[in-house]
Amino acid sequence: MNYQSTKNQHYVPQCLLKNFCYPNKNKKKINIFDVTNRTARYNQAIKNVFSQNYFYGKDTSIYDSVEAILANKIEDPASPIIDEIIQGNLSILDSPENKIHLLKFVSTLIKRTPEAKEGMLSFMQTGFQSVSKELL
């Protein structure tokens, strides 16, 4: 996969979202229910949902490398495995290598949410404040 820099970064991978889509004018669309606002949003392009601008940060050298690692090392190897499982081919999990790819993918999903990001930032800030107090 050729990776290009982007500011719109997904925390739910498009390789998962595509499985909930329906075609609409040759584009993949999905309906979303916004739990916070209790509203439905119809005909949303998967490239525009479950993402935030600069989710991994504005420093392009950092977020480009995070996006590249997620795309090339986590999502690309897991995507065909997920597709096979959805098609009912569970024998694909007989391969230890495939199990590892899927485990890496699922493990990253756990920490790849806005809530997890906020929790990590809060943890880091608390730790920094604690160290600063000790040093000062």
mmCIF file of C-alpha atoms in Angstrom:
data_model
loop_
_atom_site.group_PDB
_atom_site.id
_atom_site.type_symbol
_atom_site.label_atom_id
_atom_site.label_comp_id
_atom_site.label_asym_id
_atom_site.label_seq_id
_atom_site.Cartn_x
_atom_site.Cartn_y
_atom_site.Cartn_z
ATOM 1 C CA MET A 1 0.000 0.000 0.000
ATOM 2 C CA ASN A 2 1.293 3.445 -0.862
ATOM 3 C CA TYR A 3 0.858 5.620 2.155
ATOM 4 C CA GLN A 4 0.149 9.327 1.835
ATOM 5 C CA SER A 5 0.135 11.915 4.586
ATOM 6 C CA THR A 6 -3.317 12.824 5.824
ATOM 7 C CA LYS A 7 -4.775 15.014 8.511
ATOM 8 C CA ASN A 8 -8.059 13.035 8.672
ATOM 9 C CA GLN A 9 -6.955 10.023 10.706
ATOM 10 C CA HIS A 10 -9.232 7.076 11.438
ATOM 11 C CA TYR A 11 -9.526 5.489 14.853
ATOM 12 C CA VAL A 12 -11.819 2.823 13.394
ATOM 13 C CA PRO A 13 -10.037 1.366 10.370
ATOM 14 C CA GLN A 14 -11.767 1.611 7.017
ATOM 15 C CA CYS A 15 -11.053 -2.088 6.436
ATOM 16 C CA LEU A 16 -13.648 -2.749 9.166
ATOM 17 C CA LEU A 17 -16.085 -0.021 8.166
ATOM 18 C CA LYS A 18 -16.311 -1.261 4.575
ATOM 19 C CA ASN A 19 -18.137 -4.342 5.853
ATOM 20 C CA PHE A 20 -21.045 -2.206 7.054
ATOM 21 C CA CYS A 21 -21.368 -0.177 3.861
ATOM 22 C CA TYR A 22 -23.823 -0.105 1.034
ATOM 23 C CA PRO A 23 -23.132 1.280 -2.418
ATOM 24 C CA ASN A 24 -24.504 4.734 -3.137
ATOM 25 C CA LYS A 25 -23.559 6.267 -6.487
ATOM 26 C CA ASN A 26 -20.448 4.060 -6.675
ATOM 27 C CA LYS A 27 -19.240 5.223 -3.261
ATOM 28 C CA LYS A 28 -19.242 3.273 -0.024
ATOM 29 C CA LYS A 29 -21.708 4.794 2.411
ATOM 30 C CA ILE A 30 -22.690 3.983 5.967
ATOM 31 C CA ASN A 31 -25.418 5.121 8.351
ATOM 32 C CA ILE A 32 -24.252 6.322 11.767
ATOM 33 C CA PHE A 33 -26.131 6.720 15.009
ATOM 34 C CA ASP A 34 -24.566 9.421 17.177
ATOM 35 C CA VAL A 35 -25.079 8.204 20.743
ATOM 36 C CA THR A 36 -24.090 11.514 22.322
ATOM 37 C CA ASN A 37 -26.520 13.613 20.288
ATOM 38 C CA ARG A 38 -29.065 10.801 19.817
ATOM 39 C CA THR A 39 -29.280 11.478 16.120
ATOM 40 C CA ALA A 40 -28.851 9.413 12.994
ATOM 41 C CA ARG A 41 -26.614 10.516 10.142
ATOM 42 C CA TYR A 42 -27.379 8.826 6.851
ATOM 43 C CA ASN A 43 -25.280 8.275 3.731
ATOM 44 C CA GLN A 44 -21.946 9.041 5.349
ATOM 45 C CA ALA A 45 -18.787 8.247 3.385
ATOM 46 C CA ILE A 46 -16.573 5.846 5.334
ATOM 47 C CA LYS A 47 -13.593 8.096 4.679
ATOM 48 C CA ASN A 48 -15.301 10.759 6.828
ATOM 49 C CA VAL A 49 -16.535 8.766 9.822
ATOM 50 C CA PHE A 50 -14.839 7.460 12.953
ATOM 51 C CA SER A 51 -11.935 9.794 12.328
ATOM 52 C CA GLN A 52 -10.635 13.114 13.541
ATOM 53 C CA ASN A 53 -8.315 15.663 12.074
ATOM 54 C CA TYR A 54 -4.867 15.173 13.590
ATOM 55 C CA PHE A 55 -6.047 12.333 15.845
ATOM 56 C CA TYR A 56 -2.425 11.216 16.256
ATOM 57 C CA GLY A 57 -1.067 14.765 16.451
ATOM 58 C CA LYS A 58 -0.104 17.657 14.208
ATOM 59 C CA ASP A 59 3.605 16.833 14.026
ATOM 60 C CA THR A 60 3.661 15.310 10.548
ATOM 61 C CA SER A 61 6.799 13.268 11.203
ATOM 62 C CA ILE A 62 5.056 11.573 14.147
ATOM 63 C CA TYR A 63 1.557 11.104 12.775
ATOM 64 C CA ASP A 64 2.853 10.055 9.380
ATOM 65 C CA SER A 65 4.897 7.312 11.021
ATOM 66 C CA VAL A 66 1.974 6.252 13.248
ATOM 67 C CA GLU A 67 -0.374 6.132 10.256
ATOM 68 C CA ALA A 68 2.211 4.271 8.174
ATOM 69 C CA ILE A 69 2.820 1.684 10.899
ATOM 70 C CA LEU A 70 -0.899 1.169 11.446
ATOM 71 C CA ALA A 71 -1.554 0.889 7.703
ATOM 72 C CA ASN A 72 1.417 -1.225 6.656
ATOM 73 C CA LYS A 73 2.162 -3.332 9.720
ATOM 74 C CA ILE A 74 -1.249 -3.745 11.355
ATOM 75 C CA GLU A 75 -4.188 -3.126 8.989
ATOM 76 C CA ASP A 76 -2.813 -4.418 5.675
ATOM 77 C CA PRO A 77 -1.861 -7.863 7.029
ATOM 78 C CA ALA A 78 -5.109 -8.215 9.028
ATOM 79 C CA SER A 79 -7.569 -6.969 6.412
ATOM 80 C CA PRO A 80 -7.567 -10.068 4.152
ATOM 81 C CA ILE A 81 -7.810 -12.291 7.238
ATOM 82 C CA ILE A 82 -10.860 -10.355 8.438
ATOM 83 C CA ASP A 83 -12.383 -10.583 4.948
ATOM 84 C CA GLU A 84 -11.902 -14.367 4.953
ATOM 85 C CA ILE A 85 -13.481 -14.705 8.394
ATOM 86 C CA ILE A 86 -16.481 -12.654 7.265
ATOM 87 C CA GLN A 87 -16.829 -14.972 4.264
ATOM 88 C CA GLY A 88 -16.978 -17.892 6.718
ATOM 89 C CA ASN A 89 -13.468 -19.223 6.167
ATOM 90 C CA LEU A 90 -12.405 -19.814 9.776
ATOM 91 C CA SER A 91 -9.657 -22.196 8.684
ATOM 92 C CA ILE A 92 -7.598 -19.084 7.936
ATOM 93 C CA LEU A 93 -7.016 -18.972 11.699
ATOM 94 C CA ASP A 94 -5.195 -22.309 11.549
ATOM 95 C CA SER A 95 -2.091 -20.335 10.627
ATOM 96 C CA PRO A 96 -0.178 -19.035 13.678
ATOM 97 C CA GLU A 97 1.021 -16.096 11.577
ATOM 98 C CA ASN A 98 -2.567 -15.107 10.758
ATOM 99 C CA LYS A 99 -3.517 -15.343 14.433
ATOM 100 C CA ILE A 100 -0.657 -12.984 15.308
ATOM 101 C CA HIS A 101 -1.727 -10.478 12.634
ATOM 102 C CA LEU A 102 -5.290 -10.555 13.946
ATOM 103 C CA LEU A 103 -4.146 -10.231 17.565
ATOM 104 C CA LYS A 104 -2.016 -7.181 16.696
ATOM 105 C CA PHE A 105 -4.981 -5.639 14.900
ATOM 106 C CA VAL A 106 -7.426 -6.188 17.765
ATOM 107 C CA SER A 107 -4.854 -5.018 20.329
ATOM 108 C CA THR A 108 -4.421 -1.699 18.547
ATOM 109 C CA LEU A 109 -8.183 -1.152 18.345
ATOM 110 C CA ILE A 110 -8.413 -1.161 22.130
ATOM 111 C CA LYS A 111 -6.110 1.856 22.438
ATOM 112 C CA ARG A 112 -7.271 3.572 19.275
ATOM 113 C CA THR A 113 -10.299 5.516 20.449
ATOM 114 C CA PRO A 114 -10.814 9.143 21.456
ATOM 115 C CA GLU A 115 -11.446 7.974 25.038
ATOM 116 C CA ALA A 116 -8.230 5.973 25.165
ATOM 117 C CA LYS A 117 -6.316 8.916 23.710
ATOM 118 C CA GLU A 118 -7.699 11.271 26.368
ATOM 119 C CA GLY A 119 -6.906 8.745 29.097
ATOM 120 C CA MET A 120 -3.316 8.414 27.883
ATOM 121 C CA LEU A 121 -2.858 12.188 27.638
ATOM 122 C CA SER A 122 -4.277 12.612 31.143
ATOM 123 C CA PHE A 123 -1.973 9.879 32.472
ATOM 124 C CA MET A 124 1.038 11.510 30.832
ATOM 125 C CA GLN A 125 0.119 14.961 32.162
ATOM 126 C CA THR A 126 -0.337 13.626 35.696
ATOM 127 C CA GLY A 127 3.004 11.848 35.503
ATOM 128 C CA PHE A 128 4.719 14.961 34.184
ATOM 129 C CA GLN A 129 3.232 17.069 36.987
ATOM 130 C CA SER A 130 4.368 14.534 39.582
ATOM 131 C CA VAL A 131 7.934 14.457 38.232
ATOM 132 C CA SER A 132 7.996 18.278 37.997
ATOM 133 C CA LYS A 133 6.972 18.622 41.666
ATOM 134 C CA GLU A 134 9.696 16.204 42.715
ATOM 135 C CA LEU A 135 12.347 18.044 40.732
ATOM 136 C CA LEU A 136 11.271 21.497 41.818
#
